[in-house]
mmCIF file of C-alpha atoms in Angstrom:
data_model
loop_
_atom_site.group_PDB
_atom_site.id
_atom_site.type_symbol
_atom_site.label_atom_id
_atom_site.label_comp_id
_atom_site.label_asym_id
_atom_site.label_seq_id
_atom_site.Cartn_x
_atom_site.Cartn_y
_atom_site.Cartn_z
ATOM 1 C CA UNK U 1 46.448 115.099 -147.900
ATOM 2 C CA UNK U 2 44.635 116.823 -145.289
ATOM 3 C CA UNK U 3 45.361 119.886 -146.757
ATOM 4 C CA UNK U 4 43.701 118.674 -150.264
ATOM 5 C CA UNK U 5 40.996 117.324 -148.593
ATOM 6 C CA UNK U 6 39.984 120.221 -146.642
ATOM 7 C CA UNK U 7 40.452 122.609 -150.063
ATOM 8 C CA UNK U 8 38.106 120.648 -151.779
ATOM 9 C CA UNK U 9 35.448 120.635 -149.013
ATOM 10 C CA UNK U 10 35.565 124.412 -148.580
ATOM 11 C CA UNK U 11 34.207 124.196 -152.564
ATOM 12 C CA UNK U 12 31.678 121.391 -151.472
ATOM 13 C CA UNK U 13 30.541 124.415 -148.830
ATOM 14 C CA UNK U 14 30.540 126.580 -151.157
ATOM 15 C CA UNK U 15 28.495 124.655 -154.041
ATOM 16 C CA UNK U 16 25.909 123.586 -150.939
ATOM 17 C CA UNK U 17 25.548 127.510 -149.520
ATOM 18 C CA UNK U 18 24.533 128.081 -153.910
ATOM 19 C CA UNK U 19 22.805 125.688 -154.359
ATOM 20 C CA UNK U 20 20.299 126.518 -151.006
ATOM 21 C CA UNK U 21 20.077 130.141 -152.386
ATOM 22 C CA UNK U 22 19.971 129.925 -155.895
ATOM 23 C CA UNK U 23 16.638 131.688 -157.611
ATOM 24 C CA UNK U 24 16.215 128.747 -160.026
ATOM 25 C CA UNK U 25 15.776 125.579 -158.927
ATOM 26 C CA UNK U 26 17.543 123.453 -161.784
ATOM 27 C CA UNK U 27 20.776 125.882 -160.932
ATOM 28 C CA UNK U 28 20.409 124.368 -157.171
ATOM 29 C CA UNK U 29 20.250 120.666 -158.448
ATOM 30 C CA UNK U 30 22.475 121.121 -160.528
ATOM 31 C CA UNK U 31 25.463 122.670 -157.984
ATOM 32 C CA UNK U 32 23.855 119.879 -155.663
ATOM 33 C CA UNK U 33 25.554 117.757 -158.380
ATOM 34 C CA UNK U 34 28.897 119.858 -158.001
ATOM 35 C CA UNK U 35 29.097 118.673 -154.152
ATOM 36 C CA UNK U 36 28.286 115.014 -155.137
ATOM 37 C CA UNK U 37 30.886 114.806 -157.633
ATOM 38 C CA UNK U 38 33.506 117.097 -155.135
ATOM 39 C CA UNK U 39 32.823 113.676 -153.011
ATOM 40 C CA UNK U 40 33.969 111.342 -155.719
ATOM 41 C CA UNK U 41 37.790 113.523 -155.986
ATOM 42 C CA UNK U 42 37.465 113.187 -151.698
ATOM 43 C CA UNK U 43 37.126 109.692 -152.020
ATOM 44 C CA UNK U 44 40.001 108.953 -154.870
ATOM 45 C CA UNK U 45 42.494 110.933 -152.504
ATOM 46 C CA UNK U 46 41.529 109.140 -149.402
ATOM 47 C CA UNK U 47 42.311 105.785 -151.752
ATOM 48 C CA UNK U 48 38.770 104.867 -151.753
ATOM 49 C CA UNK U 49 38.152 103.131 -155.315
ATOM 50 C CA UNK U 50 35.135 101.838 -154.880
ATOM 51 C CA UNK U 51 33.309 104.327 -153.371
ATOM 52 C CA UNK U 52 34.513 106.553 -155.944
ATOM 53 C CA UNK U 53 32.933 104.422 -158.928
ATOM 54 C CA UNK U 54 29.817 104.318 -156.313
ATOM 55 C CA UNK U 55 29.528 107.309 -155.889
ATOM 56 C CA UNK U 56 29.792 108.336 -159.641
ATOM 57 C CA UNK U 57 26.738 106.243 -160.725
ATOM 58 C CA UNK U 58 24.607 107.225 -158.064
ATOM 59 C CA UNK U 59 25.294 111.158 -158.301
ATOM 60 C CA UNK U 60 24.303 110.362 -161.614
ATOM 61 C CA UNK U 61 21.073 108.778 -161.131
ATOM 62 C CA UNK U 62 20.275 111.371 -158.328
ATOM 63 C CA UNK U 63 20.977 114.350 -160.674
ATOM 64 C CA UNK U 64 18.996 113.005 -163.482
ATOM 65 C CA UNK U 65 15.733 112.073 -161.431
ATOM 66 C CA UNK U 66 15.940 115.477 -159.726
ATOM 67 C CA UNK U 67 16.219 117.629 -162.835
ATOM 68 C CA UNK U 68 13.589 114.902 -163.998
ATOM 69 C CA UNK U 69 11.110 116.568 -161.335
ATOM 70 C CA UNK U 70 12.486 120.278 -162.038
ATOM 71 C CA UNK U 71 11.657 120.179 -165.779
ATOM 72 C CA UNK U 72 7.906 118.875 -164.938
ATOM 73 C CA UNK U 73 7.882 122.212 -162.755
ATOM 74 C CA UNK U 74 7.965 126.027 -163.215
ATOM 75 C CA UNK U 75 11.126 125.964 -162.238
ATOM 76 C CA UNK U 76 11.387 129.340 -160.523
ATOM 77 C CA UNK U 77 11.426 129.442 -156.577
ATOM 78 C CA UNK U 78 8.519 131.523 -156.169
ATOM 79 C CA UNK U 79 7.820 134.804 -154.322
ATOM 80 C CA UNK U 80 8.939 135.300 -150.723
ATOM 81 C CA UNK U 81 5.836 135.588 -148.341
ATOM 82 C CA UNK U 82 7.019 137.286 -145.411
ATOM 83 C CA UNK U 83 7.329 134.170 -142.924
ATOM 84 C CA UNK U 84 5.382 135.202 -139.744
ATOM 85 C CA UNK U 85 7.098 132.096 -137.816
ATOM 86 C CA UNK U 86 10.983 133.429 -138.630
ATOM 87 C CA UNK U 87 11.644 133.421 -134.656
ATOM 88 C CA UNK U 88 10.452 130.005 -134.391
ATOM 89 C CA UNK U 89 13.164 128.739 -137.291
ATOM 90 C CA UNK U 90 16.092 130.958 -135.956
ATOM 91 C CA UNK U 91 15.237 129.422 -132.405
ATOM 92 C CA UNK U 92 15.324 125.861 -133.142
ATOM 93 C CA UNK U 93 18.507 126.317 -135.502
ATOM 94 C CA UNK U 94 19.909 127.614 -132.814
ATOM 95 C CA UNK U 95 19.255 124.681 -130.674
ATOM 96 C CA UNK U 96 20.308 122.078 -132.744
ATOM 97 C CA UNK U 97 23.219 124.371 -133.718
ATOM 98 C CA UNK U 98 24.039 123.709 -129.727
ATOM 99 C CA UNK U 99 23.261 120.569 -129.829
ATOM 100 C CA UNK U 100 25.547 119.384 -132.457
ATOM 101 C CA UNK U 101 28.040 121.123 -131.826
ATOM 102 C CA UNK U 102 28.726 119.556 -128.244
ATOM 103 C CA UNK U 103 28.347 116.451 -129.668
ATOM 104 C CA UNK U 104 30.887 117.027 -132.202
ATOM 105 C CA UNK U 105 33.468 118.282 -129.811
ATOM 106 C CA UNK U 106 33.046 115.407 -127.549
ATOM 107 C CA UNK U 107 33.303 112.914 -130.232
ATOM 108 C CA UNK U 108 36.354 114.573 -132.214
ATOM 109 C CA UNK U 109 38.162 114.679 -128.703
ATOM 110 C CA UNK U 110 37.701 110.901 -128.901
ATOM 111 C CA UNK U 111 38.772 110.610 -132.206
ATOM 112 C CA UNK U 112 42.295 109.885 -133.437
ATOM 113 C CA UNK U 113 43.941 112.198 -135.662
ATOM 114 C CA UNK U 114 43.358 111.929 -138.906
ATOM 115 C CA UNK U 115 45.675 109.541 -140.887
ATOM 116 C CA UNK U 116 47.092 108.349 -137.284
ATOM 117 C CA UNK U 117 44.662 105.783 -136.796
ATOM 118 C CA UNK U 118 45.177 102.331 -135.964
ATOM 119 C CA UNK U 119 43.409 99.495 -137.713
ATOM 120 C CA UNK U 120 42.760 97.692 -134.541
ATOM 121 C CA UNK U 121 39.652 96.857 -135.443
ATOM 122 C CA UNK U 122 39.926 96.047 -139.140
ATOM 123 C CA UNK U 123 43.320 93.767 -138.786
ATOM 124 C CA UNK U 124 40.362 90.872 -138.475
ATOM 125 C CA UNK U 125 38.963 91.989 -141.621
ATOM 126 C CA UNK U 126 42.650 92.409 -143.408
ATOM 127 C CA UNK U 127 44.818 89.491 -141.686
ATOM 128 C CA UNK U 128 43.836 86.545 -143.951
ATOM 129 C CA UNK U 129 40.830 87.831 -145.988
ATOM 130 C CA UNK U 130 42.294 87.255 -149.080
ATOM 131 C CA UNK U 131 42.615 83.803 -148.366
ATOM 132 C CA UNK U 132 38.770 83.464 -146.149
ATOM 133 C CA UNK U 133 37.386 85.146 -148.930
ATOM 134 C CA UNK U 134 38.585 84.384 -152.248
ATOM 135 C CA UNK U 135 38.382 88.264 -152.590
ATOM 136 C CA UNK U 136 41.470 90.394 -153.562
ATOM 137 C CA UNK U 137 39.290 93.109 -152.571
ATOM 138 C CA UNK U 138 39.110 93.834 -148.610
ATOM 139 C CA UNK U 139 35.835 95.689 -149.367
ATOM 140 C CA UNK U 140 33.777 93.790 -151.174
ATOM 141 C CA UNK U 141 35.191 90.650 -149.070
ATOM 142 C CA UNK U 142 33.607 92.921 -146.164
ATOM 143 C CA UNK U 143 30.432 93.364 -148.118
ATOM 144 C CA UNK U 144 29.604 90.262 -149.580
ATOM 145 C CA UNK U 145 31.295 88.452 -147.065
ATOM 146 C CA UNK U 146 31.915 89.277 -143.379
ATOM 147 C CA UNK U 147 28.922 91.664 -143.297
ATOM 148 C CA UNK U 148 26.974 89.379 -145.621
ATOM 149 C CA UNK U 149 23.467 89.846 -144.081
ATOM 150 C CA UNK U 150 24.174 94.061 -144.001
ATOM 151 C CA UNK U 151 24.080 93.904 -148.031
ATOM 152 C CA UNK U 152 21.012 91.424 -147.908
ATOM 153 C CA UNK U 153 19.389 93.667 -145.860
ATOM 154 C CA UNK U 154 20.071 96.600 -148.038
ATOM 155 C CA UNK U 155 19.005 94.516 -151.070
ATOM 156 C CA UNK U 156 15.770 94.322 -149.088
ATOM 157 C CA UNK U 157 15.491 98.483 -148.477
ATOM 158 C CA UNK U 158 16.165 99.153 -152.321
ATOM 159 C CA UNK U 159 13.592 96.270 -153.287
ATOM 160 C CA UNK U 160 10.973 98.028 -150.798
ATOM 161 C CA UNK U 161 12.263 101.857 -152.290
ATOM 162 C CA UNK U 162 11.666 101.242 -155.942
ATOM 163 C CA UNK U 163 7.809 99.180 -154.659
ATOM 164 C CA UNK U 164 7.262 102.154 -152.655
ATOM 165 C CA UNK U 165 8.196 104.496 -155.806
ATOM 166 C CA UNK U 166 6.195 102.556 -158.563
ATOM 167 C CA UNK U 167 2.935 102.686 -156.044
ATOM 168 C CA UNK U 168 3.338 106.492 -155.261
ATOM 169 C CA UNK U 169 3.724 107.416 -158.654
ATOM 170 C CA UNK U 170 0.936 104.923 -160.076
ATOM 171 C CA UNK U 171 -1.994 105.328 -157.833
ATOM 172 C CA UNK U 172 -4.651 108.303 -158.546
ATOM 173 C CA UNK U 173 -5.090 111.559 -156.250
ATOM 174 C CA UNK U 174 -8.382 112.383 -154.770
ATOM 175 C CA UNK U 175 -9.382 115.417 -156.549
ATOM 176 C CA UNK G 1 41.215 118.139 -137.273
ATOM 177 C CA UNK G 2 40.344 121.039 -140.411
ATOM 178 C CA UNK G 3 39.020 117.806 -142.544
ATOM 179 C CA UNK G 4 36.873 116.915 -139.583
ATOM 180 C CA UNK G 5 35.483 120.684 -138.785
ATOM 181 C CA UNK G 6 34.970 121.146 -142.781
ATOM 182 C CA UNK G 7 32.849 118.070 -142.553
ATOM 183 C CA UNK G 8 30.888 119.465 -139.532
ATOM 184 C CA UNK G 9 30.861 122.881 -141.394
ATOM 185 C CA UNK G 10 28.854 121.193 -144.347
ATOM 186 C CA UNK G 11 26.585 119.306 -142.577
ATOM 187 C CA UNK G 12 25.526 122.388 -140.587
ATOM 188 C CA UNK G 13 25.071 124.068 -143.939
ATOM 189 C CA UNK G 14 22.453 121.130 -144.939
ATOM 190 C CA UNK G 15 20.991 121.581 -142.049
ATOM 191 C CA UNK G 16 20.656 125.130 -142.448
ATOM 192 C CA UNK G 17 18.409 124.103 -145.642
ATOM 193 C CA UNK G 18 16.158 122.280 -143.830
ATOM 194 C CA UNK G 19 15.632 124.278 -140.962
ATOM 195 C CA UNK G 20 14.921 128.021 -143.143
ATOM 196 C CA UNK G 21 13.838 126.764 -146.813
ATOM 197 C CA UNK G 22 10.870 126.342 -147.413
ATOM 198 C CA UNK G 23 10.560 124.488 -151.021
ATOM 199 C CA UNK G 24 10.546 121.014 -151.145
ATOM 200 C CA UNK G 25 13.198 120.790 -154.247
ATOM 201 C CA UNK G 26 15.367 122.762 -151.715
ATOM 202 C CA UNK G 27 14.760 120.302 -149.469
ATOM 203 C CA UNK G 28 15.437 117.462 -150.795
ATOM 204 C CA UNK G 29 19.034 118.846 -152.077
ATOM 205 C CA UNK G 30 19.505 119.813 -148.502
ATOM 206 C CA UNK G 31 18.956 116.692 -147.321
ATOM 207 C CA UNK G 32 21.500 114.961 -149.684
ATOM 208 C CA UNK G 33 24.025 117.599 -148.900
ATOM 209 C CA UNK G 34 23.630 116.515 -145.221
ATOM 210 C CA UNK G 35 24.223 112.468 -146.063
ATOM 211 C CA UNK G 36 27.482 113.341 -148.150
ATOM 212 C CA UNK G 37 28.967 114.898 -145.323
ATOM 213 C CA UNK G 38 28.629 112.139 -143.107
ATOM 214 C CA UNK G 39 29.419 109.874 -146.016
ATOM 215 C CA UNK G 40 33.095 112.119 -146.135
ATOM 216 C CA UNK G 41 33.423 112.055 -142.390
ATOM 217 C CA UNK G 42 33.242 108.120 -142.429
ATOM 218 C CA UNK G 43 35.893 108.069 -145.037
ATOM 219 C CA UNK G 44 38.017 110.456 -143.209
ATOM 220 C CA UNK G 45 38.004 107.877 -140.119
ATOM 221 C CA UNK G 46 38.930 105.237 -142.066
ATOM 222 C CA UNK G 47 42.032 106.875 -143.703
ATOM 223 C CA UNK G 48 46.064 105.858 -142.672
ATOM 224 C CA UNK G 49 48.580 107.944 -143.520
ATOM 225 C CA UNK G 50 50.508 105.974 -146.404
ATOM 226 C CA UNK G 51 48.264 103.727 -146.895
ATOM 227 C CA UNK G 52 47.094 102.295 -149.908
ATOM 228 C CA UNK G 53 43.848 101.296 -151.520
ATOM 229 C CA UNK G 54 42.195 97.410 -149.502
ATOM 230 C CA UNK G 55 43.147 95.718 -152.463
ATOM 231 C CA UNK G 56 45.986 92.756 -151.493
ATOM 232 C CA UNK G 57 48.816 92.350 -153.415
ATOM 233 C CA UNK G 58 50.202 89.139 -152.570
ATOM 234 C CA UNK G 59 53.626 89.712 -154.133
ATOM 235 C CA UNK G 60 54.202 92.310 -151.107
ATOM 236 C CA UNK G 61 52.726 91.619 -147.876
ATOM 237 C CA UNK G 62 54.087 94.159 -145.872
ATOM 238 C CA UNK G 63 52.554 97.014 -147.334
ATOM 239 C CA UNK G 64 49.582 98.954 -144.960
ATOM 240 C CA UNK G 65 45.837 99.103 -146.141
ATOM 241 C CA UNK G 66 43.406 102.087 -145.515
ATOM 242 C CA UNK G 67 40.647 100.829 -142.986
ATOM 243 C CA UNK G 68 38.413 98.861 -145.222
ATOM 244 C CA UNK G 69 35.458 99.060 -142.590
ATOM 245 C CA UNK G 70 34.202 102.508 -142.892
ATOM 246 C CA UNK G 71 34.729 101.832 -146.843
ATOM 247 C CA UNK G 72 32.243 98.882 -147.026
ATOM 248 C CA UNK G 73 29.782 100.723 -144.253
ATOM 249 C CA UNK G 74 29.741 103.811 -146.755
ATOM 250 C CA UNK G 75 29.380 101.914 -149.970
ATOM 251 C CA UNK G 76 25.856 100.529 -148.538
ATOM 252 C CA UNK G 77 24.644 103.895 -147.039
ATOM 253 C CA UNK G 78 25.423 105.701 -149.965
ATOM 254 C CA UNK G 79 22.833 103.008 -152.070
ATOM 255 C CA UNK G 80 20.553 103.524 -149.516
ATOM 256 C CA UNK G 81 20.729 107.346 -150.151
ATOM 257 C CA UNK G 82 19.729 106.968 -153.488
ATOM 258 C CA UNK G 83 17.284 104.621 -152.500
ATOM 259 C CA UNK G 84 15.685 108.046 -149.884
ATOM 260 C CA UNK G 85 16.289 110.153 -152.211
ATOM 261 C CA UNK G 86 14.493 108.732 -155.017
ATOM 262 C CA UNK G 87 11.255 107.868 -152.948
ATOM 263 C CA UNK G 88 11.051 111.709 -152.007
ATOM 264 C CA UNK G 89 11.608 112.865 -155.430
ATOM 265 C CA UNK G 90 8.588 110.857 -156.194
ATOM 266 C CA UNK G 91 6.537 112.028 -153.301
ATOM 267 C CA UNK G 92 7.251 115.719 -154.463
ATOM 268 C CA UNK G 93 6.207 114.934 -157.754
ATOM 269 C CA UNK G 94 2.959 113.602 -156.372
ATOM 270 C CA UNK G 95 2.215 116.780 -153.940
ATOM 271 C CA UNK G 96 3.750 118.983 -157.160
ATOM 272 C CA UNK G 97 0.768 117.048 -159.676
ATOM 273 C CA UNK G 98 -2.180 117.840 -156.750
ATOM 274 C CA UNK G 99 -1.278 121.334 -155.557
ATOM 275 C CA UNK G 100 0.750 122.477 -158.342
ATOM 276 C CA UNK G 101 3.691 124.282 -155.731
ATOM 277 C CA UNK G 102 6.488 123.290 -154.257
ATOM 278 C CA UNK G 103 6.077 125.343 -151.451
ATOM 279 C CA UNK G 104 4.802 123.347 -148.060
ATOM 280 C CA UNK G 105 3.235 126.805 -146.734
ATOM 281 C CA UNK G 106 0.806 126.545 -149.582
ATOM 282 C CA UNK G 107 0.371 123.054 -149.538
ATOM 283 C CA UNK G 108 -2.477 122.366 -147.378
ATOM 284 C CA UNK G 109 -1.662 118.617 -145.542
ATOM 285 C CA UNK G 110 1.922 119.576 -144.632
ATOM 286 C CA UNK G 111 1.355 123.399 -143.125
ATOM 287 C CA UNK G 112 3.173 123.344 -139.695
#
């Protein structure tokens, strides 16, 4: 499993180094969609149904508004100006390359292996939810259930998104 | 453990996007790349070895269920994602109409 999993994340890296360098920019949306849908086969072997439908639609949605945007454009990523601030970038990737990565081996030291977990903190969710619930399904019992006000509150971001979409795309530029 | 550093591996490559590109499209894809990483890492915690999908079978109680935690904290932060994602599509469409580049050296509000 971990094995599988790791394969098909090396061809997510792979996909995500393309589609940062590709020349043409609908070739880099495009193999942005190859990582999205790598996550949907992740998610299907870690026995993740429902994020796997999820995350489906919604690699579908993002693909099509992004080459939405592309096709409106020229397309090409243009010429290279020489970029008189290159030691500024390479310092501060360096830093938060630092950065990251001690907080990534302190937190994977506290991790548990993977697979070897324990589920002492979802046996409240899993003891009995079928039952609390009415829902077969531990997620959405989590969801629309335990963590009721989490999905109202994300009801309320989306609301606000597509507002704040509809007024940026509506109101006129100052020329 | 390789799950976990291939996970950290592809978010650094995201960030990698951000930090040297300098077109907004690039960006953008950047940024996504960097969510579904930590959208895999939070599905990598949640996994058990022989476990099965959280749906209950009540014909066999004994069996053992993946953590359905990370799985429900996912499912809203990947909505959410397409929520961000779709607002700065728009805003680079906007700054794409007025300046007619996607390139934030040329575009005079956003030079750093």
């Amino acid at each position: 499993m971990e094995v599988a999993v790791s394969i098909i994340t090396g061809l997510m890296i792979l996909g995500a180094l393309y589609a940062i360098h590709a020349k043409d920019l609908l070739s880099s949306v495009i193999a942005c969609g190859i990582v999205g849908y790598s996550l949907v086969i992740c998610f299907l072997l870690l026995k993740a149904p429902d994020l796997a439908i999820v995350q489906i639609v919604v690699d579908t949605i993002t693909l099509i508004i992004m080459v939405a945007v592309v096709l409106d454009s020229s397309r090409e990523e243009l010429f290279l100006k020489p970029d008189t601030q290159g030691y500024v970038t390479t310092l501060t990737g360096v830093f938060l390359l630092a950065i990251f990565l001690y907080f990534f081996v302190i937190s994977v030291q506290s991790l548990d292996i993977l697979g070897k977990g324990s589920l002492r903190m979802a046996e409240q969710y899993i003891n009995g939810a079928a039952q609390k619930t009415g829902s077969a399904n531990l997620v959405t019992g989590v969801v629309f259930d335990f963590r009721g006000y989490d999905t109202m509150g994300e009801a309320v971001v989306l609301v606000t998104a597509v507002l704040g979409v509809l007024t940026i795309l509506r109101i006129k530029g100052k020329k | 453990m390789i799950a976990y550093i291939m996970c950290f591996v592809l978010f650094l490559v995201g960030l990698y996007g951000v930090i040297t590109k300098r077109n907004l499209v690039k960006i953008a894809v950047s940024l996504s790349i960097m969510e579904i990483s930590v959208f895999l890492f939070f599905a990598l915690l949640g996994y058990i070895d022989g476990g099965v999908a959280p749906i209950v079978d009540p014909a066999d109680p004994a069996r053992v269920y993946v953590d359905p935690l990370p799985q429900a904290l996912v499912l809203t932060a990947i909505v959410i994602g397409l929520a961000t994602t779709s607002m700065l599509m728009a805003i680079i469409i906007r700054l794409y109409r007025k300046y007619g580049t996607f390139d934030i050296r040329e575009i005079k509000n956003l030079r750093g």
